[in-house]
XYZ file of C-alpha atoms in Angstrom:
409
model
C 211.924 44.795 -76.236
C 213.039 41.335 -75.067
C 213.633 42.908 -71.668
C 210.135 44.366 -71.527
C 208.622 41.055 -72.654
C 210.575 39.250 -69.926
C 209.510 41.760 -67.250
C 205.876 41.514 -68.388
C 206.034 37.738 -68.073
C 207.696 38.118 -64.679
C 204.790 40.272 -63.490
C 202.258 37.775 -64.879
C 204.040 34.897 -63.189
C 204.411 36.639 -59.838
C 200.774 37.797 -59.745
C 199.607 34.287 -60.617
C 201.892 32.709 -58.019
C 200.915 35.091 -55.202
C 197.206 34.839 -55.947
C 197.370 31.027 -56.063
C 199.234 30.996 -52.752
C 196.683 33.251 -51.040
C 193.770 31.197 -52.416
C 195.290 27.992 -50.987
C 196.000 29.639 -47.608
C 192.492 31.115 -47.496
C 191.027 27.700 -48.305
C 192.921 26.074 -45.448
C 192.673 28.749 -42.744
C 190.142 31.521 -43.366
C 186.501 31.304 -42.206
C 183.740 33.867 -41.585
C 183.597 34.977 -37.997
C 180.415 33.708 -36.323
C 178.075 36.686 -35.925
C 177.461 36.400 -32.207
C 180.773 34.882 -31.252
C 182.659 36.061 -28.228
C 185.708 36.184 -30.468
C 189.078 36.639 -28.806
C 189.445 40.377 -28.632
C 192.762 41.463 -30.046
C 194.522 44.207 -28.150
C 194.938 46.107 -31.364
C 191.229 46.657 -31.669
C 191.163 48.045 -28.152
C 188.455 45.590 -27.160
C 185.768 47.975 -28.331
C 184.689 45.719 -31.207
C 183.370 43.008 -28.964
C 180.805 45.372 -27.502
C 179.246 46.082 -30.860
C 177.288 44.175 -33.393
C 179.098 43.874 -36.701
C 176.377 45.817 -38.479
C 177.594 49.074 -37.018
C 181.082 48.415 -38.433
C 180.210 48.496 -42.109
C 180.088 52.291 -42.509
C 183.383 52.557 -40.650
C 184.986 49.857 -42.776
C 183.700 51.574 -45.900
C 185.220 54.906 -44.818
C 188.593 53.353 -44.058
C 188.554 51.484 -47.357
C 187.650 54.590 -49.366
C 190.367 56.489 -47.570
C 193.006 53.908 -48.504
C 191.953 53.643 -52.139
C 190.958 57.212 -52.975
C 192.928 59.276 -50.489
C 196.223 57.460 -50.978
C 195.566 56.456 -54.571
C 195.132 60.053 -55.685
C 198.115 61.178 -53.635
C 200.535 59.139 -55.694
C 198.922 60.349 -58.909
C 200.346 63.868 -58.689
C 203.554 62.775 -60.416
C 202.908 64.013 -63.921
C 205.200 61.466 -65.547
C 203.456 58.520 -63.911
C 199.976 59.931 -63.093
C 197.286 57.329 -63.818
C 199.946 54.619 -64.147
C 200.976 55.095 -60.525
C 197.314 54.959 -59.516
C 196.980 51.616 -61.285
C 200.030 50.321 -59.444
C 198.725 51.595 -56.101
C 195.490 49.670 -56.724
C 197.572 46.551 -57.477
C 199.373 47.047 -54.149
C 196.050 47.505 -52.320
C 194.547 44.404 -53.955
C 197.384 42.164 -52.829
C 198.149 43.861 -49.487
C 194.613 43.404 -48.163
C 194.601 39.657 -48.883
C 198.076 39.144 -47.450
C 197.365 41.304 -44.375
C 194.222 39.313 -43.554
C 196.392 36.177 -43.484
C 199.435 37.497 -41.611
C 197.410 39.477 -39.048
C 195.066 36.523 -38.759
C 197.937 34.241 -37.755
C 199.025 36.797 -35.147
C 195.660 37.908 -33.740
C 192.541 36.104 -34.875
C 193.701 32.506 -34.667
C 191.618 30.428 -32.235
C 191.380 26.652 -32.978
C 193.772 26.952 -35.886
C 191.418 29.021 -38.067
C 191.403 32.715 -39.000
C 187.946 34.215 -38.432
C 187.429 37.295 -40.613
C 184.885 40.032 -40.018
C 184.704 43.813 -40.230
C 187.406 44.106 -37.552
C 189.987 42.123 -39.489
C 189.185 44.052 -42.679
C 189.768 47.413 -40.970
C 193.032 45.988 -39.626
C 194.069 44.934 -43.118
C 193.259 48.398 -44.478
C 195.476 50.028 -41.843
C 198.308 47.758 -42.922
C 197.674 48.623 -46.573
C 197.879 52.343 -45.731
C 201.368 51.841 -44.272
C 202.502 49.977 -47.397
C 201.163 52.761 -49.640
C 203.184 55.285 -47.604
C 206.317 53.159 -48.180
C 205.475 53.019 -51.880
C 205.463 56.827 -51.937
C 209.167 56.887 -51.045
C 210.232 54.718 -53.995
C 207.636 55.592 -56.618
C 208.947 55.938 -60.155
C 212.076 53.924 -59.380
C 210.613 50.464 -58.882
C 208.630 48.268 -61.248
C 205.378 46.469 -60.359
C 207.215 43.187 -59.663
C 209.452 44.912 -57.111
C 206.423 46.645 -55.571
C 204.679 43.313 -55.080
C 207.761 41.967 -53.302
C 207.886 45.165 -51.216
C 204.239 44.535 -50.286
C 204.874 40.876 -49.448
C 207.685 41.702 -47.006
C 206.234 45.027 -45.849
C 202.899 43.572 -44.749
C 204.695 40.822 -42.814
C 207.024 43.265 -41.039
C 204.212 45.741 -40.380
C 202.141 43.006 -38.726
C 205.053 41.845 -36.552
C 205.809 45.435 -35.486
C 202.142 46.088 -34.746
C 201.902 42.857 -32.755
C 204.946 43.785 -30.618
C 203.593 47.303 -29.992
C 199.918 46.606 -29.432
C 199.856 43.086 -27.978
C 203.175 42.755 -26.138
C 203.895 46.357 -25.066
C 200.153 47.124 -25.016
C 200.528 50.742 -26.065
C 197.695 52.922 -27.299
C 198.079 53.883 -30.987
C 194.603 53.748 -32.470
C 195.194 55.971 -35.505
C 198.637 54.638 -36.307
C 201.119 57.487 -35.667
C 203.715 54.790 -35.061
C 202.351 51.653 -36.662
C 201.168 53.248 -39.921
C 202.910 56.602 -40.517
C 206.313 56.127 -38.869
C 206.777 52.485 -39.847
C 205.600 53.071 -43.430
C 207.912 56.063 -43.854
C 211.159 54.615 -42.572
C 210.571 51.246 -44.212
C 210.146 53.061 -47.547
C 213.094 55.411 -46.954
C 215.525 52.572 -46.232
C 214.450 50.814 -49.434
C 214.908 54.127 -51.254
C 218.419 54.470 -49.788
C 219.416 50.940 -50.887
C 218.037 51.554 -54.393
C 219.901 54.871 -54.736
C 221.083 55.575 -58.268
C 223.284 58.689 -58.654
C 221.987 59.707 -62.083
C 218.408 59.910 -60.778
C 219.087 63.125 -58.886
C 219.526 65.097 -62.101
C 215.923 64.653 -63.165
C 213.302 67.289 -62.640
C 211.646 67.347 -59.215
C 208.388 65.415 -59.243
C 206.740 68.242 -57.290
C 206.730 70.612 -60.294
C 204.121 68.962 -62.413
C 201.660 71.681 -63.268
C 197.929 71.517 -63.768
C 197.173 67.801 -63.912
C 199.000 67.269 -60.620
C 196.892 69.940 -58.941
C 193.665 68.295 -60.064
C 194.714 64.934 -58.593
C 196.012 66.572 -55.418
C 192.833 68.575 -54.965
C 190.682 65.461 -55.236
C 192.982 63.470 -52.941
C 193.045 66.251 -50.344
C 189.260 66.525 -50.259
C 188.961 62.767 -49.739
C 191.497 62.977 -46.916
C 189.496 65.725 -45.219
C 186.259 63.765 -45.520
C 187.431 60.316 -44.527
C 190.468 60.687 -42.312
C 188.569 61.335 -39.058
C 186.804 57.992 -39.656
C 190.171 56.366 -40.340
C 191.738 57.526 -37.067
C 188.638 56.550 -35.099
C 187.921 53.234 -36.846
C 189.395 51.040 -34.129
C 188.255 53.058 -31.116
C 184.739 54.337 -31.343
C 182.165 52.941 -28.974
C 178.631 53.870 -29.906
C 177.988 55.507 -26.557
C 181.243 57.481 -26.317
C 181.706 60.922 -27.851
C 184.500 60.359 -30.376
C 187.258 62.669 -29.132
C 189.492 61.388 -31.883
C 187.176 62.718 -34.622
C 187.072 66.179 -33.044
C 190.815 66.271 -32.400
C 191.559 65.190 -35.970
C 189.361 67.938 -37.413
C 190.928 70.656 -35.236
C 194.405 69.394 -36.114
C 193.549 69.386 -39.836
C 192.359 72.972 -39.719
C 195.382 74.300 -37.850
C 197.923 72.448 -40.001
C 196.352 73.868 -43.154
C 196.657 77.400 -41.775
C 200.293 76.722 -40.873
C 201.002 76.038 -44.537
C 199.496 79.373 -45.514
C 201.685 81.022 -42.875
C 204.950 79.513 -44.131
C 204.618 78.864 -47.847
C 204.375 82.517 -48.960
C 207.563 83.221 -46.976
C 209.526 80.185 -48.172
C 208.465 80.072 -51.820
C 208.347 82.872 -54.332
C 205.118 81.844 -56.070
C 202.145 84.040 -55.284
C 199.617 81.197 -55.273
C 199.876 78.103 -53.125
C 200.245 74.784 -54.889
C 197.577 72.250 -54.029
C 200.295 69.695 -53.232
C 201.431 71.878 -50.306
C 197.930 71.954 -48.803
C 197.729 68.192 -49.268
C 201.021 67.757 -47.374
C 199.725 69.891 -44.509
C 196.543 67.837 -44.353
C 198.526 64.614 -44.076
C 200.876 66.020 -41.437
C 197.893 67.206 -39.381
C 196.395 63.713 -39.262
C 199.675 61.807 -38.827
C 200.340 63.739 -35.640
C 196.921 62.804 -34.215
C 197.241 59.050 -34.790
C 198.371 58.176 -31.288
C 197.113 61.114 -29.238
C 193.754 61.510 -30.975
C 191.740 59.457 -28.498
C 193.567 60.911 -25.489
C 192.726 64.099 -23.622
C 194.457 66.489 -26.024
C 191.807 69.204 -25.401
C 190.524 71.208 -28.402
C 193.085 74.008 -28.069
C 195.832 71.382 -27.680
C 194.746 69.763 -30.945
C 194.982 73.165 -32.643
C 198.492 73.799 -31.286
C 199.773 70.365 -32.271
C 198.126 70.567 -35.695
C 199.717 73.959 -36.281
C 203.181 72.640 -35.324
C 202.713 69.592 -37.558
C 201.659 71.849 -40.443
C 204.966 73.727 -40.180
C 206.971 70.521 -40.751
C 206.291 69.825 -44.479
C 207.127 73.297 -45.892
C 210.243 73.598 -43.717
C 211.197 69.989 -44.420
C 210.897 70.307 -48.201
C 212.781 73.592 -48.174
C 215.678 72.734 -45.842
C 215.767 69.062 -44.798
C 215.043 67.168 -48.038
C 218.031 68.656 -49.967
C 220.352 67.692 -47.088
C 218.966 64.144 -46.901
C 219.286 63.809 -50.652
C 222.893 65.011 -50.808
C 224.217 63.508 -47.558
C 222.184 60.360 -46.944
C 221.370 59.669 -50.599
C 217.666 59.060 -49.956
C 215.503 59.945 -52.941
C 212.105 60.375 -51.369
C 209.789 60.708 -54.385
C 206.635 61.852 -52.587
C 208.338 63.471 -49.593
C 206.895 60.958 -47.126
C 209.560 61.835 -44.546
C 208.231 65.371 -44.123
C 204.589 64.437 -44.460
C 204.275 61.149 -42.534
C 207.577 60.385 -40.799
C 208.379 63.502 -38.782
C 204.716 64.249 -37.874
C 204.353 60.571 -36.873
C 207.317 60.895 -34.487
C 205.917 64.185 -33.135
C 202.575 62.415 -32.587
C 204.346 59.619 -30.685
C 206.082 62.115 -28.378
C 202.760 63.850 -27.796
C 201.080 60.499 -27.025
C 203.863 59.695 -24.551
C 203.415 63.034 -22.778
C 199.631 62.633 -22.579
C 199.974 59.061 -21.274
C 202.266 60.330 -18.507
C 199.702 63.000 -17.562
C 196.660 60.708 -17.715
C 194.592 60.443 -14.527
C 191.427 58.523 -13.736
C 189.714 61.796 -12.731
C 190.335 63.455 -16.096
C 189.314 60.445 -18.215
C 186.486 58.976 -16.149
C 184.950 55.886 -17.783
C 186.972 56.526 -20.905
C 190.204 55.444 -19.214
C 189.242 51.815 -19.764
C 188.930 52.440 -23.513
C 192.171 54.377 -23.958
C 194.468 52.803 -21.326
C 192.848 49.519 -20.245
C 195.840 48.469 -18.112
C 195.809 51.744 -16.181
C 192.076 51.361 -15.595
C 192.662 47.879 -14.138
C 195.433 49.270 -11.934
C 198.116 46.975 -13.344
C 200.130 49.839 -14.854
C 200.947 53.372 -13.684
C 200.799 56.437 -15.957
C 204.606 56.728 -15.942
C 205.036 53.070 -16.905
C 202.472 53.441 -19.707
C 204.295 56.534 -20.988
C 207.619 54.649 -20.942
C 206.070 51.849 -22.987
C 204.682 54.388 -25.494
C 208.163 55.923 -25.787
C 209.993 52.551 -26.117
C 207.705 51.705 -29.020
C 209.384 54.443 -31.115
C 212.939 52.979 -31.292
C 211.468 49.478 -31.761
C 209.441 50.694 -34.771
C 212.388 52.624 -36.255
C 214.684 49.614 -35.838
C 212.250 47.129 -37.395
C 211.389 49.508 -40.242
C 215.046 50.278 -41.012
C 216.310 46.696 -40.844
C 213.264 45.474 -42.774
C 213.761 48.210 -45.369
C 217.456 47.268 -45.816
C 216.525 43.616 -46.266
C 213.699 44.402 -48.685
C 215.815 46.888 -50.649
């Protein structure tokens, strides 16, 4: 009981310390962005924000925020042992991650005249960062305490922002829905921490996937939220009011096909007659992770269906064949299976984005080329060069995530 008292005090102290620190930093640096300012347009926001009034951003910000809290929050709640407790912890992570992300991303992007100007754009950015941290949390859930999760968030947000800055501002790749920045980074960052924290006796416990009725209720709610809000999430940084949002359509087609893929495979791989809700939820996530980078590109509707279907095959096959191997050989205990659900589909999405960048032509894209590949529209980069940059971003992300995960672990 002395231990628990000490750990409770540690949590109190850390929360107080971090909140005090953010309040001081906010006081010194953070200001409201002037409504009509010609604010420096960060590459990450694809320069589409500056053409809009902030009023049109609020519904989009609300959708992204709901997605992070409800979609991800309910996803971690399917572990019967931890259920509502893990939801409470995910809300703690969200509460701190958003404040910290506004600061770190502000220093990297929105930092004219030594002040961070916050508006709807920076809040959407912070929510994207928070989503990546929640994915990392999924890999270590149940094996870390709230104090450790806050430290994971502190380092994770910083590394995420640096990775995103390298990819979007220095390499200037197109990754609006975060196949690389959110899904791939979040997964491998979490998996490396999970590997470092490996404890042999943990493997003997019951699988967190077999948690019965309560789990299905949480998963069902989480899955429905994902279906409703994820198209807004992938399109939050791209949509121009006058452009038909390809990314929304592609995400929906991908979602549908990946769900069907689960119904194709699960009856063959598992003996149960009825599908578990968790499996449908995994398919939904895989279908959107794969569309993060390619969503705004010319995937074509049938292409989105094909890619979604392929992504939907990954989680059932991964859980059946790959996870046991990773657990026994590499000693990664991936509580929520983020590798199958976010990691591999995120890498598939990156390869798809690379292919589509290589095939992009001004004729096919028309005016939209400037939105998706601004450098190609200006003529300062060829399609092949853009595709190479998209591809180079993958090893950079994996390296940063792995090294950062080792350090954090």
